[in-house]
Structures are given as C-alpha cells and as structure tokens.
Amino acid sequence: MRVTITCEECGERHKLERRITEPGPIWIICHNCELPLQAVLDGPTVPAVAPAPPARPSAWSGVVDFSGAA
C-alpha cells in the first residue's frame, strides 16, 4: 500500500517508503519544516481473500472408490 502524507504547516507531500502491515498511526518528520506528522490507517492493509466456494459433492462419491486398492 502506498501512503502519502501532506504537512498541514508547509504543504510538503511525503511518500512513505516502508511497508505497512497493520492499521494504526504512522509517524514521520516533515523534511521541510521538521514538524512531526501523523497519519492513521484504518482497516486492513491487505485485501481480504474471498472464501473458497463450498465443495459440491461429486455425483460419484460413495459409488466408485478410487483409493487405489485392487
């Protein structure tokens, strides 16, 4: 995820160069006026993986045994 923080004092835009792994506050120092800046990341940073669809039973389950026993 890319994060850009804009300093409200001088207007300098800062692009965060580190990976964000969880929600919460992010603190950096403005390169221009040296004030501390905070951004708060809400919610998950990684898109949730869609759950797998439920497995439908095969029409052949219980009829044919493919376990390898001869």
mmCIF file of the N, C-alpha and C atoms, coordinates in Angstrom:
data_MODEL
# 
_entry.id   MODEL 
# 
loop_
_atom_site.group_PDB 
_atom_site.id 
_atom_site.type_symbol 
_atom_site.label_atom_id 
_atom_site.label_alt_id 
_atom_site.label_comp_id 
_atom_site.label_asym_id 
_atom_site.label_entity_id 
_atom_site.label_seq_id 
_atom_site.pdbx_PDB_ins_code 
_atom_site.Cartn_x 
_atom_site.Cartn_y 
_atom_site.Cartn_z 
_atom_site.occupancy 
_atom_site.B_iso_or_equiv 
_atom_site.pdbx_formal_charge 
_atom_site.auth_seq_id 
_atom_site.auth_comp_id 
_atom_site.auth_asym_id 
_atom_site.auth_atom_id 
_atom_site.pdbx_PDB_model_num 
ATOM 1   N N  . MET A 1 1  ? 0.847   -1.172  0.000  1.00 0.00 ? 1  MET A N  1 
ATOM 2   C CA . MET A 1 1  ? 0.000   0.000   0.000  1.00 0.00 ? 1  MET A CA 1 
ATOM 3   C C  . MET A 1 1  ? 0.890   1.232   0.000  1.00 0.00 ? 1  MET A C  1 
ATOM 4   N N  . ARG A 1 2  ? 0.536   2.208   -0.811 1.00 0.00 ? 2  ARG A N  1 
ATOM 5   C CA . ARG A 1 2  ? 1.273   3.463   -0.857 1.00 0.00 ? 2  ARG A CA 1 
ATOM 6   C C  . ARG A 1 2  ? 0.574   4.499   0.008  1.00 0.00 ? 2  ARG A C  1 
ATOM 7   N N  . VAL A 1 3  ? 1.369   5.242   0.772  1.00 0.00 ? 3  VAL A N  1 
ATOM 8   C CA . VAL A 1 3  ? 0.825   6.256   1.665  1.00 0.00 ? 3  VAL A CA 1 
ATOM 9   C C  . VAL A 1 3  ? 1.519   7.579   1.359  1.00 0.00 ? 3  VAL A C  1 
ATOM 10  N N  . THR A 1 4  ? 0.722   8.632   1.164  1.00 0.00 ? 4  THR A N  1 
ATOM 11  C CA . THR A 1 4  ? 1.258   9.978   1.005  1.00 0.00 ? 4  THR A CA 1 
ATOM 12  C C  . THR A 1 4  ? 0.710   10.831  2.136  1.00 0.00 ? 4  THR A C  1 
ATOM 13  N N  . ILE A 1 5  ? 1.603   11.503  2.856  1.00 0.00 ? 5  ILE A N  1 
ATOM 14  C CA . ILE A 1 5  ? 1.224   12.365  3.971  1.00 0.00 ? 5  ILE A CA 1 
ATOM 15  C C  . ILE A 1 5  ? 1.599   13.794  3.595  1.00 0.00 ? 5  ILE A C  1 
ATOM 16  N N  . THR A 1 6  ? 0.641   14.724  3.700  1.00 0.00 ? 6  THR A N  1 
ATOM 17  C CA . THR A 1 6  ? 0.883   16.124  3.392  1.00 0.00 ? 6  THR A CA 1 
ATOM 18  C C  . THR A 1 6  ? 0.978   16.920  4.689  1.00 0.00 ? 6  THR A C  1 
ATOM 19  N N  . CYS A 1 7  ? 2.051   17.701  4.826  1.00 0.00 ? 7  CYS A N  1 
ATOM 20  C CA . CYS A 1 7  ? 2.244   18.546  6.001  1.00 0.00 ? 7  CYS A CA 1 
ATOM 21  C C  . CYS A 1 7  ? 1.253   19.703  5.938  1.00 0.00 ? 7  CYS A C  1 
ATOM 22  N N  . GLU A 1 8  ? 0.458   19.877  6.993  1.00 0.00 ? 8  GLU A N  1 
ATOM 23  C CA . GLU A 1 8  ? -0.517  20.960  7.029  1.00 0.00 ? 8  GLU A CA 1 
ATOM 24  C C  . GLU A 1 8  ? 0.147   22.319  7.234  1.00 0.00 ? 8  GLU A C  1 
ATOM 25  N N  . GLU A 1 9  ? 1.377   22.328  7.739  1.00 0.00 ? 9  GLU A N  1 
ATOM 26  C CA . GLU A 1 9  ? 2.086   23.576  8.004  1.00 0.00 ? 9  GLU A CA 1 
ATOM 27  C C  . GLU A 1 9  ? 2.697   24.168  6.729  1.00 0.00 ? 9  GLU A C  1 
ATOM 28  N N  . CYS A 1 10 ? 3.425   23.346  5.971  1.00 0.00 ? 10 CYS A N  1 
ATOM 29  C CA . CYS A 1 10 ? 4.140   23.874  4.801  1.00 0.00 ? 10 CYS A CA 1 
ATOM 30  C C  . CYS A 1 10 ? 3.627   23.319  3.474  1.00 0.00 ? 10 CYS A C  1 
ATOM 31  N N  . GLY A 1 11 ? 2.777   22.295  3.490  1.00 0.00 ? 11 GLY A N  1 
ATOM 32  C CA . GLY A 1 11 ? 2.227   21.737  2.261  1.00 0.00 ? 11 GLY A CA 1 
ATOM 33  C C  . GLY A 1 11 ? 3.101   20.691  1.591  1.00 0.00 ? 11 GLY A C  1 
ATOM 34  N N  . GLU A 1 12 ? 4.243   20.383  2.176  1.00 0.00 ? 12 GLU A N  1 
ATOM 35  C CA . GLU A 1 12 ? 5.149   19.368  1.619  1.00 0.00 ? 12 GLU A CA 1 
ATOM 36  C C  . GLU A 1 12 ? 4.477   18.000  1.631  1.00 0.00 ? 12 GLU A C  1 
ATOM 37  N N  . ARG A 1 13 ? 4.553   17.294  0.500  1.00 0.00 ? 13 ARG A N  1 
ATOM 38  C CA . ARG A 1 13 ? 3.980   15.944  0.399  1.00 0.00 ? 13 ARG A CA 1 
ATOM 39  C C  . ARG A 1 13 ? 5.095   14.920  0.596  1.00 0.00 ? 13 ARG A C  1 
ATOM 40  N N  . HIS A 1 14 ? 4.821   13.920  1.420  1.00 0.00 ? 14 HIS A N  1 
ATOM 41  C CA . HIS A 1 14 ? 5.803   12.883  1.735  1.00 0.00 ? 14 HIS A CA 1 
ATOM 42  C C  . HIS A 1 14 ? 5.221   11.533  1.360  1.00 0.00 ? 14 HIS A C  1 
ATOM 43  N N  . LYS A 1 15 ? 5.977   10.770  0.591  1.00 0.00 ? 15 LYS A N  1 
ATOM 44  C CA . LYS A 1 15 ? 5.571   9.409   0.234  1.00 0.00 ? 15 LYS A CA 1 
ATOM 45  C C  . LYS A 1 15 ? 6.273   8.448   1.174  1.00 0.00 ? 15 LYS A C  1 
ATOM 46  N N  . LEU A 1 16 ? 5.490   7.597   1.808  1.00 0.00 ? 16 LEU A N  1 
ATOM 47  C CA . LEU A 1 16 ? 6.038   6.636   2.761  1.00 0.00 ? 16 LEU A CA 1 
ATOM 48  C C  . LEU A 1 16 ? 6.730   5.523   2.001  1.00 0.00 ? 16 LEU A C  1 
ATOM 49  N N  . GLU A 1 17 ? 7.965   5.230   2.375  1.00 0.00 ? 17 GLU A N  1 
ATOM 50  C CA . GLU A 1 17 ? 8.778   4.249   1.667  1.00 0.00 ? 17 GLU A CA 1 
ATOM 51  C C  . GLU A 1 17 ? 8.835   2.896   2.369  1.00 0.00 ? 17 GLU A C  1 
ATOM 52  N N  . ARG A 1 18 ? 8.061   2.715   3.399  1.00 0.00 ? 18 ARG A N  1 
ATOM 53  C CA . ARG A 1 18 ? 8.109   1.426   4.094  1.00 0.00 ? 18 ARG A CA 1 
ATOM 54  C C  . ARG A 1 18 ? 6.776   0.707   3.957  1.00 0.00 ? 18 ARG A C  1 
ATOM 55  N N  . ARG A 1 19 ? 6.793   -0.593  4.145  1.00 0.00 ? 19 ARG A N  1 
ATOM 56  C CA . ARG A 1 19 ? 5.602   -1.415  4.035  1.00 0.00 ? 19 ARG A CA 1 
ATOM 57  C C  . ARG A 1 19 ? 4.769   -1.295  5.304  1.00 0.00 ? 19 ARG A C  1 
ATOM 58  N N  . ILE A 1 20 ? 3.474   -1.124  5.131  1.00 0.00 ? 20 ILE A N  1 
ATOM 59  C CA . ILE A 1 20 ? 2.546   -1.040  6.255  1.00 0.00 ? 20 ILE A CA 1 
ATOM 60  C C  . ILE A 1 20 ? 1.862   -2.400  6.386  1.00 0.00 ? 20 ILE A C  1 
ATOM 61  N N  . THR A 1 21 ? 1.953   -2.994  7.576  1.00 0.00 ? 21 THR A N  1 
ATOM 62  C CA . THR A 1 21 ? 1.411   -4.339  7.747  1.00 0.00 ? 21 THR A CA 1 
ATOM 63  C C  . THR A 1 21 ? 0.139   -4.386  8.580  1.00 0.00 ? 21 THR A C  1 
ATOM 64  N N  . GLU A 1 22 ? -0.147  -3.335  9.333  1.00 0.00 ? 22 GLU A N  1 
ATOM 65  C CA . GLU A 1 22 ? -1.365  -3.350  10.140 1.00 0.00 ? 22 GLU A CA 1 
ATOM 66  C C  . GLU A 1 22 ? -1.888  -1.934  10.341 1.00 0.00 ? 22 GLU A C  1 
ATOM 67  N N  . PRO A 1 23 ? -3.189  -1.804  10.608 1.00 0.00 ? 23 PRO A N  1 
ATOM 68  C CA . PRO A 1 23 ? -3.777  -0.473  10.814 1.00 0.00 ? 23 PRO A CA 1 
ATOM 69  C C  . PRO A 1 23 ? -3.207  0.200   12.057 1.00 0.00 ? 23 PRO A C  1 
ATOM 70  N N  . GLY A 1 24 ? -3.284  1.523   12.077 1.00 0.00 ? 24 GLY A N  1 
ATOM 71  C CA . GLY A 1 24 ? -2.824  2.273   13.240 1.00 0.00 ? 24 GLY A CA 1 
ATOM 72  C C  . GLY A 1 24 ? -2.146  3.561   12.825 1.00 0.00 ? 24 GLY A C  1 
ATOM 73  N N  . PRO A 1 25 ? -1.558  4.270   13.794 1.00 0.00 ? 25 PRO A N  1 
ATOM 74  C CA . PRO A 1 25 ? -0.907  5.551   13.484 1.00 0.00 ? 25 PRO A CA 1 
ATOM 75  C C  . PRO A 1 25 ? 0.441   5.352   12.804 1.00 0.00 ? 25 PRO A C  1 
ATOM 76  N N  . ILE A 1 26 ? 0.766   6.280   11.911 1.00 0.00 ? 26 ILE A N  1 
ATOM 77  C CA . ILE A 1 26 ? 2.057   6.309   11.224 1.00 0.00 ? 26 ILE A CA 1 
ATOM 78  C C  . ILE A 1 26 ? 2.649   7.685   11.516 1.00 0.00 ? 26 ILE A C  1 
ATOM 79  N N  . TRP A 1 27 ? 3.852   7.722   12.060 1.00 0.00 ? 27 TRP A N  1 
ATOM 80  C CA . TRP A 1 27 ? 4.507   8.988   12.380 1.00 0.00 ? 27 TRP A CA 1 
ATOM 81  C C  . TRP A 1 27 ? 5.724   9.172   11.490 1.00 0.00 ? 27 TRP A C  1 
ATOM 82  N N  . ILE A 1 28 ? 5.885   10.375  10.925 1.00 0.00 ? 28 ILE A N  1 
ATOM 83  C CA . ILE A 1 28 ? 7.098   10.740  10.197 1.00 0.00 ? 28 ILE A CA 1 
ATOM 84  C C  . ILE A 1 28 ? 7.445   12.182  10.563 1.00 0.00 ? 28 ILE A C  1 
ATOM 85  N N  . ILE A 1 29 ? 8.631   12.642  10.170 1.00 0.00 ? 29 ILE A N  1 
ATOM 86  C CA . ILE A 1 29 ? 9.051   14.032  10.374 1.00 0.00 ? 29 ILE A CA 1 
ATOM 87  C C  . ILE A 1 29 ? 9.068   14.713  9.001  1.00 0.00 ? 29 ILE A C  1 
ATOM 88  N N  . CYS A 1 30 ? 8.475   15.897  8.912  1.00 0.00 ? 30 CYS A N  1 
ATOM 89  C CA . CYS A 1 30 ? 8.457   16.661  7.667  1.00 0.00 ? 30 CYS A CA 1 
ATOM 90  C C  . CYS A 1 30 ? 9.889   17.035  7.294  1.00 0.00 ? 30 CYS A C  1 
ATOM 91  N N  . HIS A 1 31 ? 10.275  16.781  6.047  1.00 0.00 ? 31 HIS A N  1 
ATOM 92  C CA . HIS A 1 31 ? 11.627  17.092  5.580  1.00 0.00 ? 31 HIS A CA 1 
ATOM 93  C C  . HIS A 1 31 ? 11.854  18.593  5.454  1.00 0.00 ? 31 HIS A C  1 
ATOM 94  N N  . ASN A 1 32 ? 10.779  19.343  5.278  1.00 0.00 ? 32 ASN A N  1 
ATOM 95  C CA . ASN A 1 32 ? 10.896  20.779  5.045  1.00 0.00 ? 32 ASN A CA 1 
ATOM 96  C C  . ASN A 1 32 ? 10.911  21.583  6.346  1.00 0.00 ? 32 ASN A C  1 
ATOM 97  N N  . CYS A 1 33 ? 9.883   21.402  7.181  1.00 0.00 ? 33 CYS A N  1 
ATOM 98  C CA . CYS A 1 33 ? 9.789   22.221  8.400  1.00 0.00 ? 33 CYS A CA 1 
ATOM 99  C C  . CYS A 1 33 ? 10.098  21.446  9.680  1.00 0.00 ? 33 CYS A C  1 
ATOM 100 N N  . GLU A 1 34 ? 10.397  20.157  9.561  1.00 0.00 ? 34 GLU A N  1 
ATOM 101 C CA . GLU A 1 34 ? 10.801  19.293  10.671 1.00 0.00 ? 34 GLU A CA 1 
ATOM 102 C C  . GLU A 1 34 ? 9.750   19.128  11.757 1.00 0.00 ? 34 GLU A C  1 
ATOM 103 N N  . LEU A 1 35 ? 8.492   19.276  11.407 1.00 0.00 ? 35 LEU A N  1 
ATOM 104 C CA . LEU A 1 35 ? 7.413   19.009  12.352 1.00 0.00 ? 35 LEU A CA 1 
ATOM 105 C C  . LEU A 1 35 ? 7.019   17.537  12.278 1.00 0.00 ? 35 LEU A C  1 
ATOM 106 N N  . PRO A 1 36 ? 6.580   16.955  13.400 1.00 0.00 ? 36 PRO A N  1 
ATOM 107 C CA . PRO A 1 36 ? 6.105   15.571  13.349 1.00 0.00 ? 36 PRO A CA 1 
ATOM 108 C C  . PRO A 1 36 ? 4.742   15.518  12.644 1.00 0.00 ? 36 PRO A C  1 
ATOM 109 N N  . LEU A 1 37 ? 4.568   14.514  11.796 1.00 0.00 ? 37 LEU A N  1 
ATOM 110 C CA . LEU A 1 37 ? 3.312   14.320  11.069 1.00 0.00 ? 37 LEU A CA 1 
ATOM 111 C C  . LEU A 1 37 ? 2.753   12.952  11.420 1.00 0.00 ? 37 LEU A C  1 
ATOM 112 N N  . GLN A 1 38 ? 1.442   12.883  11.547 1.00 0.00 ? 38 GLN A N  1 
ATOM 113 C CA . GLN A 1 38 ? 0.800   11.608  11.853 1.00 0.00 ? 38 GLN A CA 1 
ATOM 114 C C  . GLN A 1 38 ? -0.303  11.345  10.836 1.00 0.00 ? 38 GLN A C  1 
ATOM 115 N N  . ALA A 1 39 ? -0.368  10.103  10.382 1.00 0.00 ? 39 ALA A N  1 
ATOM 116 C CA . ALA A 1 39 ? -1.477  9.613   9.573  1.00 0.00 ? 39 ALA A CA 1 
ATOM 117 C C  . ALA A 1 39 ? -2.008  8.378   10.275 1.00 0.00 ? 39 ALA A C  1 
ATOM 118 N N  . VAL A 1 40 ? -3.306  8.171   10.218 1.00 0.00 ? 40 VAL A N  1 
ATOM 119 C CA . VAL A 1 40 ? -3.900  6.994   10.841 1.00 0.00 ? 40 VAL A CA 1 
ATOM 120 C C  . VAL A 1 40 ? -4.495  6.132   9.744  1.00 0.00 ? 40 VAL A C  1 
ATOM 121 N N  . LEU A 1 41 ? -4.020  4.910   9.661  1.00 0.00 ? 41 LEU A N  1 
ATOM 122 C CA . LEU A 1 41 ? -4.513  3.961   8.675  1.00 0.00 ? 41 LEU A CA 1 
ATOM 123 C C  . LEU A 1 41 ? -5.623  3.133   9.307  1.00 0.00 ? 41 LEU A C  1 
ATOM 124 N N  . ASP A 1 42 ? -6.800  3.197   8.716  1.00 0.00 ? 42 ASP A N  1 
ATOM 125 C CA . ASP A 1 42 ? -7.945  2.438   9.221  1.00 0.00 ? 42 ASP A CA 1 
ATOM 126 C C  . ASP A 1 42 ? -8.179  1.207   8.359  1.00 0.00 ? 42 ASP A C  1 
ATOM 127 N N  . GLY A 1 43 ? -8.537  0.112   8.993  1.00 0.00 ? 43 GLY A N  1 
ATOM 128 C CA . GLY A 1 43 ? -8.906  -1.093  8.260  1.00 0.00 ? 43 GLY A CA 1 
ATOM 129 C C  . GLY A 1 43 ? -7.706  -1.911  7.837  1.00 0.00 ? 43 GLY A C  1 
ATOM 130 N N  . PRO A 1 44 ? -7.972  -3.051  7.218  1.00 0.00 ? 44 PRO A N  1 
ATOM 131 C CA . PRO A 1 44 ? -6.886  -3.942  6.799  1.00 0.00 ? 44 PRO A CA 1 
ATOM 132 C C  . PRO A 1 44 ? -6.107  -3.347  5.634  1.00 0.00 ? 44 PRO A C  1 
ATOM 133 N N  . THR A 1 45 ? -4.791  -3.657  5.598  1.00 0.00 ? 45 THR A N  1 
ATOM 134 C CA . THR A 1 45 ? -3.962  -3.168  4.515  1.00 0.00 ? 45 THR A CA 1 
ATOM 135 C C  . THR A 1 45 ? -3.913  -4.147  3.359  1.00 0.00 ? 45 THR A C  1 
ATOM 136 N N  . VAL A 1 46 ? -4.179  -5.383  3.623  1.00 0.00 ? 46 VAL A N  1 
ATOM 137 C CA . VAL A 1 46 ? -4.167  -6.404  2.587  1.00 0.00 ? 46 VAL A CA 1 
ATOM 138 C C  . VAL A 1 46 ? -5.608  -6.733  2.228  1.00 0.00 ? 46 VAL A C  1 
ATOM 139 N N  . PRO A 1 47 ? -5.957  -6.738  0.947  1.00 0.00 ? 47 PRO A N  1 
ATOM 140 C CA . PRO A 1 47 ? -7.328  -7.080  0.588  1.00 0.00 ? 47 PRO A CA 1 
ATOM 141 C C  . PRO A 1 47 ? -7.674  -8.477  1.093  1.00 0.00 ? 47 PRO A C  1 
ATOM 142 N N  . ALA A 1 48 ? -8.872  -8.591  1.628  1.00 0.00 ? 48 ALA A N  1 
ATOM 143 C CA . ALA A 1 48 ? -9.318  -9.881  2.138  1.00 0.00 ? 48 ALA A CA 1 
ATOM 144 C C  . ALA A 1 48 ? -9.463  -10.862 0.989  1.00 0.00 ? 48 ALA A C  1 
ATOM 145 N N  . VAL A 1 49 ? -9.032  -12.081 1.225  1.00 0.00 ? 49 VAL A N  1 
ATOM 146 C CA . VAL A 1 49 ? -9.146  -13.130 0.219  1.00 0.00 ? 49 VAL A CA 1 
ATOM 147 C C  . VAL A 1 49 ? -10.574 -13.667 0.253  1.00 0.00 ? 49 VAL A C  1 
ATOM 148 N N  . ALA A 1 50 ? -11.174 -13.765 -0.894 1.00 0.00 ? 50 ALA A N  1 
ATOM 149 C CA . ALA A 1 50 ? -12.536 -14.286 -0.971 1.00 0.00 ? 50 ALA A CA 1 
ATOM 150 C C  . ALA A 1 50 ? -12.543 -15.744 -0.522 1.00 0.00 ? 50 ALA A C  1 
ATOM 151 N N  . PRO A 1 51 ? -13.520 -16.133 0.284  1.00 0.00 ? 51 PRO A N  1 
ATOM 152 C CA . PRO A 1 51 ? -13.568 -17.517 0.735  1.00 0.00 ? 51 PRO A CA 1 
ATOM 153 C C  . PRO A 1 51 ? -13.831 -18.448 -0.449 1.00 0.00 ? 51 PRO A C  1 
ATOM 154 N N  . ALA A 1 52 ? -13.256 -19.618 -0.355 1.00 0.00 ? 52 ALA A N  1 
ATOM 155 C CA . ALA A 1 52 ? -13.440 -20.608 -1.419 1.00 0.00 ? 52 ALA A CA 1 
ATOM 156 C C  . ALA A 1 52 ? -14.896 -21.049 -1.445 1.00 0.00 ? 52 ALA A C  1 
ATOM 157 N N  . PRO A 1 53 ? -15.435 -21.281 -2.629 1.00 0.00 ? 53 PRO A N  1 
ATOM 158 C CA . PRO A 1 53 ? -16.820 -21.745 -2.687 1.00 0.00 ? 53 PRO A CA 1 
ATOM 159 C C  . PRO A 1 53 ? -16.921 -23.126 -2.041 1.00 0.00 ? 53 PRO A C  1 
ATOM 160 N N  . PRO A 1 54 ? -18.051 -23.416 -1.415 1.00 0.00 ? 54 PRO A N  1 
ATOM 161 C CA . PRO A 1 54 ? -18.178 -24.725 -0.767 1.00 0.00 ? 54 PRO A CA 1 
ATOM 162 C C  . PRO A 1 54 ? -18.063 -25.835 -1.805 1.00 0.00 ? 54 PRO A C  1 
ATOM 163 N N  . ALA A 1 55 ? -17.354 -26.882 -1.411 1.00 0.00 ? 55 ALA A N  1 
ATOM 164 C CA . ALA A 1 55 ? -17.159 -28.014 -2.321 1.00 0.00 ? 55 ALA A CA 1 
ATOM 165 C C  . ALA A 1 55 ? -18.475 -28.772 -2.487 1.00 0.00 ? 55 ALA A C  1 
ATOM 166 N N  . ARG A 1 56 ? -18.845 -28.954 -3.737 1.00 0.00 ? 56 ARG A N  1 
ATOM 167 C CA . ARG A 1 56 ? -20.063 -29.732 -4.003 1.00 0.00 ? 56 ARG A CA 1 
ATOM 168 C C  . ARG A 1 56 ? -19.686 -31.203 -4.041 1.00 0.00 ? 56 ARG A C  1 
ATOM 169 N N  . PRO A 1 57 ? -20.498 -32.042 -3.451 1.00 0.00 ? 57 PRO A N  1 
ATOM 170 C CA . PRO A 1 57 ? -20.188 -33.470 -3.512 1.00 0.00 ? 57 PRO A CA 1 
ATOM 171 C C  . PRO A 1 57 ? -20.320 -33.973 -4.953 1.00 0.00 ? 57 PRO A C  1 
ATOM 172 N N  . SER A 1 58 ? -19.441 -34.870 -5.301 1.00 0.00 ? 58 SER A N  1 
ATOM 173 C CA . SER A 1 58 ? -19.454 -35.445 -6.643 1.00 0.00 ? 58 SER A CA 1 
ATOM 174 C C  . SER A 1 58 ? -20.631 -36.412 -6.777 1.00 0.00 ? 58 SER A C  1 
ATOM 175 N N  . ALA A 1 59 ? -21.120 -36.514 -7.978 1.00 0.00 ? 59 ALA A N  1 
ATOM 176 C CA . ALA A 1 59 ? -22.198 -37.474 -8.238 1.00 0.00 ? 59 ALA A CA 1 
ATOM 177 C C  . ALA A 1 59 ? -21.704 -38.896 -8.037 1.00 0.00 ? 59 ALA A C  1 
ATOM 178 N N  . TRP A 1 60 ? -20.373 -39.085 -8.116 1.00 0.00 ? 60 TRP A N  1 
ATOM 179 C CA . TRP A 1 60 ? -19.793 -40.421 -7.990 1.00 0.00 ? 60 TRP A CA 1 
ATOM 180 C C  . TRP A 1 60 ? -19.337 -40.738 -6.564 1.00 0.00 ? 60 TRP A C  1 
ATOM 181 N N  . SER A 1 61 ? -19.457 -39.813 -5.629 1.00 0.00 ? 61 SER A N  1 
ATOM 182 C CA . SER A 1 61 ? -18.969 -40.096 -4.280 1.00 0.00 ? 61 SER A CA 1 
ATOM 183 C C  . SER A 1 61 ? -19.786 -41.230 -3.657 1.00 0.00 ? 61 SER A C  1 
ATOM 184 N N  . GLY A 1 62 ? -19.064 -42.178 -3.097 1.00 0.00 ? 62 GLY A N  1 
ATOM 185 C CA . GLY A 1 62 ? -19.706 -43.352 -2.479 1.00 0.00 ? 62 GLY A CA 1 
ATOM 186 C C  . GLY A 1 62 ? -20.043 -44.440 -3.471 1.00 0.00 ? 62 GLY A C  1 
ATOM 187 N N  . VAL A 1 63 ? -19.930 -44.172 -4.778 1.00 0.00 ? 63 VAL A N  1 
ATOM 188 C CA . VAL A 1 63 ? -20.265 -45.177 -5.786 1.00 0.00 ? 63 VAL A CA 1 
ATOM 189 C C  . VAL A 1 63 ? -18.985 -45.853 -6.269 1.00 0.00 ? 63 VAL A C  1 
ATOM 190 N N  . VAL A 1 64 ? -17.992 -45.045 -6.574 1.00 0.00 ? 64 VAL A N  1 
ATOM 191 C CA . VAL A 1 64 ? -16.729 -45.561 -7.111 1.00 0.00 ? 64 VAL A CA 1 
ATOM 192 C C  . VAL A 1 64 ? -15.621 -45.220 -6.120 1.00 0.00 ? 64 VAL A C  1 
ATOM 193 N N  . ASP A 1 65 ? -14.774 -46.198 -5.782 1.00 0.00 ? 65 ASP A N  1 
ATOM 194 C CA . ASP A 1 65 ? -13.673 -45.990 -4.870 1.00 0.00 ? 65 ASP A CA 1 
ATOM 195 C C  . ASP A 1 65 ? -12.379 -45.900 -5.669 1.00 0.00 ? 65 ASP A C  1 
ATOM 196 N N  . PHE A 1 66 ? -11.751 -44.713 -5.661 1.00 0.00 ? 66 PHE A N  1 
ATOM 197 C CA . PHE A 1 66 ? -10.505 -44.503 -6.386 1.00 0.00 ? 66 PHE A CA 1 
ATOM 198 C C  . PHE A 1 66 ? -9.307  -44.520 -5.439 1.00 0.00 ? 66 PHE A C  1 
ATOM 199 N N  . SER A 1 67 ? -9.412  -45.161 -4.309 1.00 0.00 ? 67 SER A N  1 
ATOM 200 C CA . SER A 1 67 ? -8.338  -45.135 -3.310 1.00 0.00 ? 67 SER A CA 1 
ATOM 201 C C  . SER A 1 67 ? -7.122  -45.938 -3.732 1.00 0.00 ? 67 SER A C  1 
ATOM 202 N N  . GLY A 1 68 ? -7.205  -46.746 -4.745 1.00 0.00 ? 68 GLY A N  1 
ATOM 203 C CA . GLY A 1 68 ? -6.039  -47.468 -5.225 1.00 0.00 ? 68 GLY A CA 1 
ATOM 204 C C  . GLY A 1 68 ? -6.024  -48.930 -4.803 1.00 0.00 ? 68 GLY A C  1 
ATOM 205 N N  . ALA A 1 69 ? -6.915  -49.351 -3.951 1.00 0.00 ? 69 ALA A N  1 
ATOM 206 C CA . ALA A 1 69 ? -6.964  -50.762 -3.546 1.00 0.00 ? 69 ALA A CA 1 
ATOM 207 C C  . ALA A 1 69 ? -7.581  -51.555 -4.673 1.00 0.00 ? 69 ALA A C  1 
ATOM 208 N N  . ALA A 1 70 ? -6.910  -52.706 -5.013 1.00 0.00 ? 70 ALA A N  1 
ATOM 209 C CA . ALA A 1 70 ? -7.403  -53.507 -6.128 1.00 0.00 ? 70 ALA A CA 1 
ATOM 210 C C  . ALA A 1 70 ? -8.125  -54.728 -5.667 1.00 0.00 ? 70 ALA A C  1 
# 
